[in-house]
CSV table of C-alpha atoms and ligand atoms in Angstrom, one decimal:
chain,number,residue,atom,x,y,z
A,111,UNK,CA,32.9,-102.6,54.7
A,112,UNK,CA,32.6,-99.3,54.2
A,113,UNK,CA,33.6,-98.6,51.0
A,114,UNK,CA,30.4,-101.4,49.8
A,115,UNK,CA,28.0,-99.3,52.1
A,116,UNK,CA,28.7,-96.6,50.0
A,117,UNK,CA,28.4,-98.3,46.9
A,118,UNK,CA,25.3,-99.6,48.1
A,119,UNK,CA,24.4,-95.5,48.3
A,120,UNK,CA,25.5,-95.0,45.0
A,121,UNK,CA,23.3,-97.4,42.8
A,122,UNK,CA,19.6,-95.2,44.1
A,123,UNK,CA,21.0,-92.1,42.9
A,124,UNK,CA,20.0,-91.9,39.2
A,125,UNK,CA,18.6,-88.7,38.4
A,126,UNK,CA,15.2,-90.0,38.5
A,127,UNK,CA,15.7,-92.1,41.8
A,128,UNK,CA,17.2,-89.7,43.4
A,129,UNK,CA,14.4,-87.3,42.9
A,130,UNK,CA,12.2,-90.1,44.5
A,131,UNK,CA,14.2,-90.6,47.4
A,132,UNK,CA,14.2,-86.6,47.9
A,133,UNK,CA,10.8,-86.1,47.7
A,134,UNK,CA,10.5,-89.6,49.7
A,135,UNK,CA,12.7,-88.5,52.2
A,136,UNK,CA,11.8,-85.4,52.5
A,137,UNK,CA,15.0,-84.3,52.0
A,138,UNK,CA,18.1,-83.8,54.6
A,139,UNK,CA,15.9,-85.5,57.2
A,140,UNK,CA,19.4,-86.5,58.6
A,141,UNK,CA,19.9,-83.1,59.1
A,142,UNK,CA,16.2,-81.8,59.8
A,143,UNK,CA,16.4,-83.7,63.0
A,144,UNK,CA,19.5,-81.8,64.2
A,145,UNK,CA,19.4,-78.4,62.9
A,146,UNK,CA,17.9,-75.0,64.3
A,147,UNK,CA,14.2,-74.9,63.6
A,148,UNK,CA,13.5,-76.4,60.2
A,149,UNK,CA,9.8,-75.4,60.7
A,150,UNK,CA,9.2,-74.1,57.0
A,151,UNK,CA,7.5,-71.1,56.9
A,152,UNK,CA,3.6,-70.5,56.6
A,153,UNK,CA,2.5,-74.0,58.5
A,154,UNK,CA,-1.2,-73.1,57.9
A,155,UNK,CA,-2.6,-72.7,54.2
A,156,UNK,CA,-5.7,-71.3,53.4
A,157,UNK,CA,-8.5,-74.1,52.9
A,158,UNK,CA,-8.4,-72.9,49.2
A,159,UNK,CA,-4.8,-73.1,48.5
A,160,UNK,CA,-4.7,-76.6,50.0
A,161,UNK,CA,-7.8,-77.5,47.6
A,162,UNK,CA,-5.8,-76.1,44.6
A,163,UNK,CA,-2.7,-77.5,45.8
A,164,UNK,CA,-4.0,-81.0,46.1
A,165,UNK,CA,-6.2,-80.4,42.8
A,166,UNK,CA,-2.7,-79.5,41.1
A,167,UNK,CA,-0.9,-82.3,42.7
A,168,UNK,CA,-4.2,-84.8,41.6
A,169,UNK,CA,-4.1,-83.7,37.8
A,170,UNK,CA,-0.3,-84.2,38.0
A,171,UNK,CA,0.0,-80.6,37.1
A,172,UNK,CA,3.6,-78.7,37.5
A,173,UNK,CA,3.6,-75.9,39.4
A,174,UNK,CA,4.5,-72.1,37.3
A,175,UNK,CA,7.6,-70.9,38.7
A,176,UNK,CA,8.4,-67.2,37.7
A,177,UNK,CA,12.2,-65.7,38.0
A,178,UNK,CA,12.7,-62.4,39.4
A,179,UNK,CA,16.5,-61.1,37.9
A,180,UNK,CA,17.2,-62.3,35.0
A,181,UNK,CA,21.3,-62.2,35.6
A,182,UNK,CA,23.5,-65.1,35.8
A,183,UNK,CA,22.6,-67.7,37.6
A,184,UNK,CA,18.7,-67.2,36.1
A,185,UNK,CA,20.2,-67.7,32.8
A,186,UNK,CA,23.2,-70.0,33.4
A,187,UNK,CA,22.0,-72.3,36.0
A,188,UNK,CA,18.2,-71.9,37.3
A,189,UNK,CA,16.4,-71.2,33.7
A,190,UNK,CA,18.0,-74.6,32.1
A,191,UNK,CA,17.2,-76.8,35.2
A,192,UNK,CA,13.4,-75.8,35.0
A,193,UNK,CA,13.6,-77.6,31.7
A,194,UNK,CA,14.5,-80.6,33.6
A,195,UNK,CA,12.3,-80.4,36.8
A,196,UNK,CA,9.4,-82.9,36.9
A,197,UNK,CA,7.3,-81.2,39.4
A,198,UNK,CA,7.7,-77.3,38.5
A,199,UNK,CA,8.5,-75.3,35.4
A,200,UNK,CA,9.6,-71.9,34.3
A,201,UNK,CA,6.1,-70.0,33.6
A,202,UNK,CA,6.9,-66.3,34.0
A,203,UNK,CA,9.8,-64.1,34.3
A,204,UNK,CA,10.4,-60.7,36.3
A,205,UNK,CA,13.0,-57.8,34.6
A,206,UNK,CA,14.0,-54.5,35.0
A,207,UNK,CA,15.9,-55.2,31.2
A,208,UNK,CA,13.3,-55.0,28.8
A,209,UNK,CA,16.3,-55.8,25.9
A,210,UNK,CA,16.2,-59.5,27.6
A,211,UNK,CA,12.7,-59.9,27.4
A,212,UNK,CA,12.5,-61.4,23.7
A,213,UNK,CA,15.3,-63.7,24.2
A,214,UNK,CA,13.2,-65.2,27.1
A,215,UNK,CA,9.9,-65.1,25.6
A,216,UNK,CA,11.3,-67.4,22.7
A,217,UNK,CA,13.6,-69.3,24.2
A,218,UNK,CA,11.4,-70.3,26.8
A,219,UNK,CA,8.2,-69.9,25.2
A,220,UNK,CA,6.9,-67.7,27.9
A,221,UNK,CA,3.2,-66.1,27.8
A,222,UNK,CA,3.1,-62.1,27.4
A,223,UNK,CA,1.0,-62.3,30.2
A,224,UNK,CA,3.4,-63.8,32.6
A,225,UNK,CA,6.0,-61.2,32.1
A,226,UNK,CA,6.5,-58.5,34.6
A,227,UNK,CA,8.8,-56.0,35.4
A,228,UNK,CA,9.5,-54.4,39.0
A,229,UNK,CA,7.2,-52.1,38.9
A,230,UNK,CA,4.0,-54.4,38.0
A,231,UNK,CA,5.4,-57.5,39.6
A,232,UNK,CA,2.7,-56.9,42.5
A,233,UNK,CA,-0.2,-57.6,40.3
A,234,UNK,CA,1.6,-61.5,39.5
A,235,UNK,CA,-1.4,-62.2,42.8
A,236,UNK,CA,-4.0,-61.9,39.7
A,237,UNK,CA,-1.6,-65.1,38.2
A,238,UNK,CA,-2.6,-68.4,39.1
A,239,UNK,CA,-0.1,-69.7,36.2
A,240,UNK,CA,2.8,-68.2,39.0
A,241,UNK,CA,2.9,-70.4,42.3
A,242,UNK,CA,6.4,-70.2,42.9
A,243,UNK,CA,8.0,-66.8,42.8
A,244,UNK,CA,12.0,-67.2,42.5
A,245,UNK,CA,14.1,-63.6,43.8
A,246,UNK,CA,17.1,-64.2,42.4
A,247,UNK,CA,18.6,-60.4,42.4
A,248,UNK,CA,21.5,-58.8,44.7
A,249,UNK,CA,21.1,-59.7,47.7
A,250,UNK,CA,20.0,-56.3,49.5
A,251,UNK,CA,17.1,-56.8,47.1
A,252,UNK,CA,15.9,-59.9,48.2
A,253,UNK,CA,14.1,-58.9,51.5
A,254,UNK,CA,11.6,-56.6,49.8
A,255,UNK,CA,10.9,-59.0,46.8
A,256,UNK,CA,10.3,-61.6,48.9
A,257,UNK,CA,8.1,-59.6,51.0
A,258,UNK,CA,6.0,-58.7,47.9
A,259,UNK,CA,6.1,-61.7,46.3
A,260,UNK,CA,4.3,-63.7,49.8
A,261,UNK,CA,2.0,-60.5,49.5
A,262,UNK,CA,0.9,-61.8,46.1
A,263,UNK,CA,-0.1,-64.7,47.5
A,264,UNK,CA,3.1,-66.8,46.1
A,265,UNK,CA,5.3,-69.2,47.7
A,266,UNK,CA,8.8,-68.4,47.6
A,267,UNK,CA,12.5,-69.6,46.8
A,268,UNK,CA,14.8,-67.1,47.9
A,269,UNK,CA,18.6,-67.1,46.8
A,270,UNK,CA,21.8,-66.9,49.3
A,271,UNK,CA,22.6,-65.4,51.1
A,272,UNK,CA,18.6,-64.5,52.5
A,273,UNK,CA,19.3,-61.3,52.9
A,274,UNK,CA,22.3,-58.6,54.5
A,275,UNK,CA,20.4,-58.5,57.7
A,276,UNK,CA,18.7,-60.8,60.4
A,277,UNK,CA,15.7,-58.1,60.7
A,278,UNK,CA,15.3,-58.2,57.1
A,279,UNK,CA,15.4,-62.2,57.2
A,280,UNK,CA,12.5,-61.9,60.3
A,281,UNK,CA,10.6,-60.0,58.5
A,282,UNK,CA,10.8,-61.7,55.4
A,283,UNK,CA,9.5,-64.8,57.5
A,284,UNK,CA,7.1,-62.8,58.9
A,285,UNK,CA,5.6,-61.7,55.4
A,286,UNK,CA,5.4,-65.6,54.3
A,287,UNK,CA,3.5,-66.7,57.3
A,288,UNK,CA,1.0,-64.0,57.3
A,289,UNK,CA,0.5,-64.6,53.8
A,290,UNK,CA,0.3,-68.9,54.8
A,291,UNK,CA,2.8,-69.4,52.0
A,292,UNK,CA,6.1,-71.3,52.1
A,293,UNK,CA,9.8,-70.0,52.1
A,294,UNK,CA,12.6,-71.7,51.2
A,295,UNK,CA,16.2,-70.4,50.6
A,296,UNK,CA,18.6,-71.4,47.5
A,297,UNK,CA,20.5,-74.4,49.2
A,298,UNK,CA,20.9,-76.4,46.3
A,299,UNK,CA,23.7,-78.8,48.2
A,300,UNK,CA,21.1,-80.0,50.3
A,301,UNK,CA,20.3,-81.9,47.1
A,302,UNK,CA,23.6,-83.1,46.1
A,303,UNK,CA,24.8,-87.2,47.0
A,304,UNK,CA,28.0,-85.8,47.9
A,305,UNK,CA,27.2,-82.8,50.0
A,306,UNK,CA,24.6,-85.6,51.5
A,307,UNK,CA,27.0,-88.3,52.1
A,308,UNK,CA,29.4,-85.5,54.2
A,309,UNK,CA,26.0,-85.0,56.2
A,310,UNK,CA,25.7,-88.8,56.9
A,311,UNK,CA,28.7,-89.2,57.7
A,312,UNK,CA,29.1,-86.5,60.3
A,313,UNK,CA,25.8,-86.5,61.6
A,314,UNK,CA,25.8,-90.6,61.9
A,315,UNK,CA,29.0,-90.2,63.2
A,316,UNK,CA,30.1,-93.2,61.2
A,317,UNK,CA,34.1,-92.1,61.6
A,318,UNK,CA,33.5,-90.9,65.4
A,319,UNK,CA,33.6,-87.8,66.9
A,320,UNK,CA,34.4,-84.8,64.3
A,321,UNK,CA,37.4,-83.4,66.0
A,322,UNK,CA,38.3,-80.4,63.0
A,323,UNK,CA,36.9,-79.6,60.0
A,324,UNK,CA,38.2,-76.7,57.0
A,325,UNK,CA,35.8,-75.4,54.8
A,326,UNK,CA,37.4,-72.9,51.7
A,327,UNK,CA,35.5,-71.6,48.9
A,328,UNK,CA,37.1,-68.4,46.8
A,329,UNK,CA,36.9,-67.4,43.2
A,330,UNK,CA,39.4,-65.5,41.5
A,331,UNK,CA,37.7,-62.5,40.3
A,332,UNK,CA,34.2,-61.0,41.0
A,333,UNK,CA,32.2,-57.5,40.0
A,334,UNK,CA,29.2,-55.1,39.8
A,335,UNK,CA,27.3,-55.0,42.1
A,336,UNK,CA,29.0,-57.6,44.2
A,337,UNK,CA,31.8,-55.0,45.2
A,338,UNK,CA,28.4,-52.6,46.6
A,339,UNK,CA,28.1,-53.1,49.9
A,340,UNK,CA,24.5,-51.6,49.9
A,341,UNK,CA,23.9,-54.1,47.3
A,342,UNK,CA,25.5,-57.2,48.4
A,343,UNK,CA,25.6,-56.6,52.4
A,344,UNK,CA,29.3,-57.5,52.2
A,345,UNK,CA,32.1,-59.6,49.6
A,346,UNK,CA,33.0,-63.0,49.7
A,347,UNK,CA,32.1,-64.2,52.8
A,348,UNK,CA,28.1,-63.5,51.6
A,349,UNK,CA,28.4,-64.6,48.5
A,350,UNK,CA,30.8,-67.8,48.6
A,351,UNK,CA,31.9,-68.2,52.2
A,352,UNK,CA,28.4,-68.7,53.3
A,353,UNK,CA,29.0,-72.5,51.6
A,354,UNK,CA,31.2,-73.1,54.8
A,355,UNK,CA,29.0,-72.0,57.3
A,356,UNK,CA,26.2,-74.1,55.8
A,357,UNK,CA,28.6,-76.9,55.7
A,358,UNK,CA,30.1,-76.7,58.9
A,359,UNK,CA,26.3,-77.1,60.3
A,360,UNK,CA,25.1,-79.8,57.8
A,361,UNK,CA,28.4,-81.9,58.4
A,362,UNK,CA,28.2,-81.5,62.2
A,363,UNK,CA,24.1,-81.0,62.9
A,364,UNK,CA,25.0,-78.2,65.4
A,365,UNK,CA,25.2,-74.6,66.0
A,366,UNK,CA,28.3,-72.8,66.2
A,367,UNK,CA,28.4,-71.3,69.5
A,368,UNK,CA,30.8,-68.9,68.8
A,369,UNK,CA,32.8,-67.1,65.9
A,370,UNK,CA,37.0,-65.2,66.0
A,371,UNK,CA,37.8,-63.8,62.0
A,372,UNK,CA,40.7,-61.4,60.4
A,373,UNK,CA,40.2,-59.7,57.1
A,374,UNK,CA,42.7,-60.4,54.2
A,375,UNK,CA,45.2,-58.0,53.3
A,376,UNK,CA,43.7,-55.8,50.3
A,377,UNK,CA,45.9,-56.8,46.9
A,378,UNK,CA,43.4,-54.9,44.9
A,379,UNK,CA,42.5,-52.0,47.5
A,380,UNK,CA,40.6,-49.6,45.0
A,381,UNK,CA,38.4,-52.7,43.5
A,382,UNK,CA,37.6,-53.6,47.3
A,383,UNK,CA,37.0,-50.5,48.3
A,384,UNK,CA,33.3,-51.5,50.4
A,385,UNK,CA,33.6,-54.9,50.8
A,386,UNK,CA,36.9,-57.2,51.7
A,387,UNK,CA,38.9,-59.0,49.3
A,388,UNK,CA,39.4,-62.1,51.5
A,389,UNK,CA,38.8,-63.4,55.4
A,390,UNK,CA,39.6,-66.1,57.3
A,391,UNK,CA,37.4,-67.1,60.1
A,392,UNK,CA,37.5,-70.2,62.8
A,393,UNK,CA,33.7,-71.7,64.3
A,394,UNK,CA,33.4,-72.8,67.4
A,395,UNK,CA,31.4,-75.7,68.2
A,396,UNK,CA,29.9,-77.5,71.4
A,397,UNK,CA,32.8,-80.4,72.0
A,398,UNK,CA,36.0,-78.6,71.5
A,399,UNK,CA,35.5,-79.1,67.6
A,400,UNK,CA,37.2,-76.3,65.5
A,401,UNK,CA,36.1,-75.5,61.7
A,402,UNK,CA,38.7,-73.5,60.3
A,403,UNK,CA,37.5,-71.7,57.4
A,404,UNK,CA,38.3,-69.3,54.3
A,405,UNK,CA,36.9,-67.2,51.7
A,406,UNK,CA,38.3,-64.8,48.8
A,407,UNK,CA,37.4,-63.0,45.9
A,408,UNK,CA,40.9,-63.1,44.5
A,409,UNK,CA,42.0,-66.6,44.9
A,410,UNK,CA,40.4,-70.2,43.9
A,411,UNK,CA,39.1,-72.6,46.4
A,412,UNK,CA,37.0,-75.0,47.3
A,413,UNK,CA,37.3,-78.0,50.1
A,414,UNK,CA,35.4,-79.3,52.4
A,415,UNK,CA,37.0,-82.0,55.0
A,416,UNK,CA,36.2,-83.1,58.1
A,417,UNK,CA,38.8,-84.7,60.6
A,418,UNK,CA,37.6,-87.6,63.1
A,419,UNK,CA,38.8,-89.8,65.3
A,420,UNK,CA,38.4,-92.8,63.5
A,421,UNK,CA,39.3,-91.1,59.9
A,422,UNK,CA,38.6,-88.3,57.8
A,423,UNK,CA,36.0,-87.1,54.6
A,424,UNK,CA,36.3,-84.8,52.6
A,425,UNK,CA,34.8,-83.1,49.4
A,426,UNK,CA,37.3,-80.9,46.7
A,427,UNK,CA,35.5,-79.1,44.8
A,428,UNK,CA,32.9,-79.7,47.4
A,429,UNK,CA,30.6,-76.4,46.2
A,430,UNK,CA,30.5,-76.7,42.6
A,431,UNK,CA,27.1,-76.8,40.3
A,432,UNK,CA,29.1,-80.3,39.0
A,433,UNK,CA,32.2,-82.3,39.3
A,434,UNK,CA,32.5,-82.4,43.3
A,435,UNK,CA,34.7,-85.4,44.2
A,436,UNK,CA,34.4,-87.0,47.6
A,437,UNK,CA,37.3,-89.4,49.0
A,438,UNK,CA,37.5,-90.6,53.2
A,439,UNK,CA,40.2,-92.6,55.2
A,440,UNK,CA,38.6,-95.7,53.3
A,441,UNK,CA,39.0,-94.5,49.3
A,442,UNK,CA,37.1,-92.5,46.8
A,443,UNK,CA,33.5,-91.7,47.1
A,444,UNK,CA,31.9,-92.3,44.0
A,445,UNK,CA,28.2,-90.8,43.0
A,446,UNK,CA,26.3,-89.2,39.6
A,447,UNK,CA,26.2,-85.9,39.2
A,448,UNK,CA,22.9,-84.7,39.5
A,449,UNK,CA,21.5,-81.7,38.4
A,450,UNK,CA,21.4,-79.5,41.9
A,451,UNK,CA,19.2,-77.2,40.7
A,452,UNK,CA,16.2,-79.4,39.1
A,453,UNK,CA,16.3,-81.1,42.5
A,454,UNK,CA,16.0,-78.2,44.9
A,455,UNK,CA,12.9,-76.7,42.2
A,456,UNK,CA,11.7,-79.8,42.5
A,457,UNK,CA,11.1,-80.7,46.2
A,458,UNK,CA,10.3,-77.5,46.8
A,459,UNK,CA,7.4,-77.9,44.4
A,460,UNK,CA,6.7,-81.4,45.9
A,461,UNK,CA,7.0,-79.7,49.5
A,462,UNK,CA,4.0,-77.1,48.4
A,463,UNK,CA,1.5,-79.9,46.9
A,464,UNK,CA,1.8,-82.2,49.6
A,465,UNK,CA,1.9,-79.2,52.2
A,466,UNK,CA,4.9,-80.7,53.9
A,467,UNK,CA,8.1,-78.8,55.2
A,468,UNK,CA,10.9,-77.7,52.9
A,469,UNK,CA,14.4,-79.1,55.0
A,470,UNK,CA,15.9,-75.6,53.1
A,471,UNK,CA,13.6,-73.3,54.6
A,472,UNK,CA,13.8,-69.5,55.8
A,473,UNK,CA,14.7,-70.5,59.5
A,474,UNK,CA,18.0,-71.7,58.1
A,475,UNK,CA,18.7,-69.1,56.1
A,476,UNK,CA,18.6,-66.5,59.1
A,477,UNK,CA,20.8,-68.9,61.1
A,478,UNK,CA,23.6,-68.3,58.5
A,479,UNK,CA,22.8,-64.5,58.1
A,480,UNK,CA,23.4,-64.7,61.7
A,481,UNK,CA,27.0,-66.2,61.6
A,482,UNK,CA,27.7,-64.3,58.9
A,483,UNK,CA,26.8,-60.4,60.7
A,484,UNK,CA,28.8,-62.3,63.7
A,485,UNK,CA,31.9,-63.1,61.5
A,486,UNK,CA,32.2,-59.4,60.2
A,487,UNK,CA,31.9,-58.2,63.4
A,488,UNK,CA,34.6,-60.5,65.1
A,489,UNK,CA,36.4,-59.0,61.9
A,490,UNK,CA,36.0,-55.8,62.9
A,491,UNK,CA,36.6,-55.7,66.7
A,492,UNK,CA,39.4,-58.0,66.8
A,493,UNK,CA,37.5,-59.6,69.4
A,494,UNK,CA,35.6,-63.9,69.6
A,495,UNK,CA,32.0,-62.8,69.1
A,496,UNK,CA,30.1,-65.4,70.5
A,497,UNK,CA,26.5,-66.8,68.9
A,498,UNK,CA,23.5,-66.3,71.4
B,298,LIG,P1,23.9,-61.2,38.3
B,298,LIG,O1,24.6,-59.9,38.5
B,298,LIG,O2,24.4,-62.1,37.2
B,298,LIG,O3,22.4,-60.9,38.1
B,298,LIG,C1,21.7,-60.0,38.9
B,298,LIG,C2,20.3,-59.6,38.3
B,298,LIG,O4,19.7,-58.7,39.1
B,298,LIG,C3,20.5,-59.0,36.9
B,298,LIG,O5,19.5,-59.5,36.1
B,298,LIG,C4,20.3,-57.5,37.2
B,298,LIG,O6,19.7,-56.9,36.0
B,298,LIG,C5,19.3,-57.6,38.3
B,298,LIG,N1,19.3,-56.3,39.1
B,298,LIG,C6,18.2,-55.7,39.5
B,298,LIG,N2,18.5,-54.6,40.2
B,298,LIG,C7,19.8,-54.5,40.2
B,298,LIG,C8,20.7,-53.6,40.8
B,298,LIG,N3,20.3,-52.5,41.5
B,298,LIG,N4,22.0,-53.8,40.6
B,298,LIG,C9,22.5,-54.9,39.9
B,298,LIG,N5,21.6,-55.8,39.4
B,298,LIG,C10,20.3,-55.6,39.5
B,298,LIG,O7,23.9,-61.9,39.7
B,298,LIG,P2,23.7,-63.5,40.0
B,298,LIG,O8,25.0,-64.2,40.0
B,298,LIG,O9,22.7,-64.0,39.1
B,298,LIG,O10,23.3,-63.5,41.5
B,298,LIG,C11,21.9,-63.2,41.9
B,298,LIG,C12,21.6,-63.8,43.2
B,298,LIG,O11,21.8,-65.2,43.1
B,298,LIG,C13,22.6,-63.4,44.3
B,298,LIG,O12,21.9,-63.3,45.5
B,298,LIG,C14,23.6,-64.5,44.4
B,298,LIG,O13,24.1,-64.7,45.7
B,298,LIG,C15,22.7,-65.7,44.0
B,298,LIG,N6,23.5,-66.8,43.4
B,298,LIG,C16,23.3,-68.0,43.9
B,298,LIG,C17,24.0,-69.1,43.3
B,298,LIG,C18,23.9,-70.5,43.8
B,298,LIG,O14,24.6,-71.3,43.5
B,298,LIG,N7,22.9,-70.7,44.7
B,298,LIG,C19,24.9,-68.8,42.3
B,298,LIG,C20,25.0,-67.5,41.8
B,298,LIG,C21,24.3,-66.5,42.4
């Protein structure tokens, strides 16, 4: 039955074990075999690197990660997992706000010497305490810190979306492979049971043919520099909405082949003056399989549900750092909460010592950049924009 398979799913995924069957897994290799190429960037390392890589991985040493933007989700989410991760740890911060610099120094006993601020972050390539450089700053921002960060010599992790442009996203992957380093983007559901049980199910097929599927993910209120379109390339859909378009692929394992959308009607037209207050979109995928989907900056949401011919799964809240709840045709799915975060640090750490692909890397995160620059401009012509 079912309903015992999944319990059978459940048991493995302690923290611990489910770190093991990540980095045994090598993560999402359900959907590596299906998505657009996974090849993680930088294939080739130096002879060096690899020496020091393996040398780390042989002492058991944790790689330095350092955080560039020390904002929110630095402080809230990212800063508090790297207590937790096994195989990385938070070694050096980057800031433009020299008032948060103490706080972080104490708090997480960080050496003087691995603090930087924009202007000196280049010379981090002297570092060998920093492996893993973090950009975790608006998103117009990420290109060039990613850019100078693989100059430095460091691997990166890049937050979502990877940038506001596909140019910027080629050249991003460009910068990591010339420098032989690794790129991964911020797709922390990868490592989520949940999120991964919606990929086995629709990739396995295990309810048949996916015939429709709604993706919705809104928050009520948002500001700074998220209402900049320089800054953030665009409102909700970059920000929160991008969650749909990664789960309509991870669900599915294909490419959307092409993309109809209609902005919201303004409620707040001088707050949303750049960037729109809300969208609704539709994918199209090969098969005559729809994905209806939603975003907005002024209302709550968040489901994920996928409509087959034998039965239906979903996820609501399916995007959440926690408390994501899972039910199909069959009943409830039940699995730990894990912390997202420590396990994306992690294999991504684990992915650099053993020199093997990252199943979140750069490729994937143009993919959705491209989706997303063909949504807004189905939303601006009116017309189905289709995904070559
Ligand atoms: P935030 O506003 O809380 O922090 C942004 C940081 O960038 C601040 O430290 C700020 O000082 C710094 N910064 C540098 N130059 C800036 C400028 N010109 N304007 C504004 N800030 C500037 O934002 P956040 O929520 O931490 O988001 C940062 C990135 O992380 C974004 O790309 C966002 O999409 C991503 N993010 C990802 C998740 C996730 O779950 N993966 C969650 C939240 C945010």
């Amino acid at each position: 039955m079912r309903i015992n398979e999944k319990h059978t799913i459940k048991n493995p995924f302690s923290r611990r074990k489910f770190i093991f069957q990540v980095s045994r897994w090598g993560v999402g290799s359900i959907v590596l075999s299906t998505m657009t190429s996974l090849v993680s960037c930088g294939g080739t390392t130096s002879t060096e690197k690899a020496d020091e890589n393996k040398m780390k991985q042989k002492e058991g040493k944790k790689l330095g990660v350092a955080l560039v933007g020390l904002g929110g989700y630095s402080g809230g989410q990212l800063a508090p997992a790297l207590q937790e991760t096994e195989h990385c740890y938070l070694a050096g911060i980057v800031t433009g706000s020299p008032d948060k610099i103490d706080e972080w120094k104490n708090k997480y006993k960080i050496p003087e010497g691995n603090i930087y601020d924009y202007e000196n972050f280049d010379t981090i390539k002297d570092n060998p305490a920093i492996d893993i450089v973090y950009v975790v700053l608006p998103n117009s921002m990420h290109a060039e810190y990613t850019i100078r960060a693989a100059k430095a010599g460091k691997h990166v992790i890049c937050e979502k979306p990877m940038a506001v442009t596909v140019e910027d996203c080629d050249r991003m992957i460009s910068a990591c492979k010339d420098a032989g380093k690794m790129l991964s983007i911020g797709y922390r559901l990868h490592f989520e049971p949940y999120n991964r049980e919606m990929m086995r199910l629709g990739q396995e097929k295990v309810y048949g043919e996916i015939k429709k599927m709604v993706g919705e993910n809104g928050m009520g209120s948002a500001g700074g520099w998220r209402l900049d379109k320089e800054l953030a390339g665009g409102g909700p859909l970059m920000d929160v909405g991008i969650y749909c378009i990664q789960a309509m692929r991870y669900v599915t394992g294909m490419e959307p082949i092409a993309v109809s959308a209609k902005e919201g009607k303004k409620t707040q037209p001088d707050k949303y003056k750049e960037v729109e207050e809300s969208l609704i979109w539709q994918m199209e995928f090969p098969g005559n399989l729809i994905a209806e989907c939603k975003t907005s900056y002024s209302e709550g949401m968040n489901l994920l549900r996928a409509e087959a011919v034998n039965g239906w799964f979903e996820l609501s809240p399916a995007y959440g750092y926690g408390g994501i709840q899972g039910e199909t045709s069959e009943g409830k799915m039940d699995f730990e909460d894990v912390n997202q975060q420590a396990l994306q640090m992690d294999d991504f750490a684990i992915a650099v010592k053993e020199e093997r692909d990252t199943p979140v890397p750069g490729e994937m995160g143009k993919q959705d950049v491209k989706i997303l620059q063909a949504i807004y401009r189905a939303m601006q012509t009116g017309e189905r924009i289709e995904i070559t």
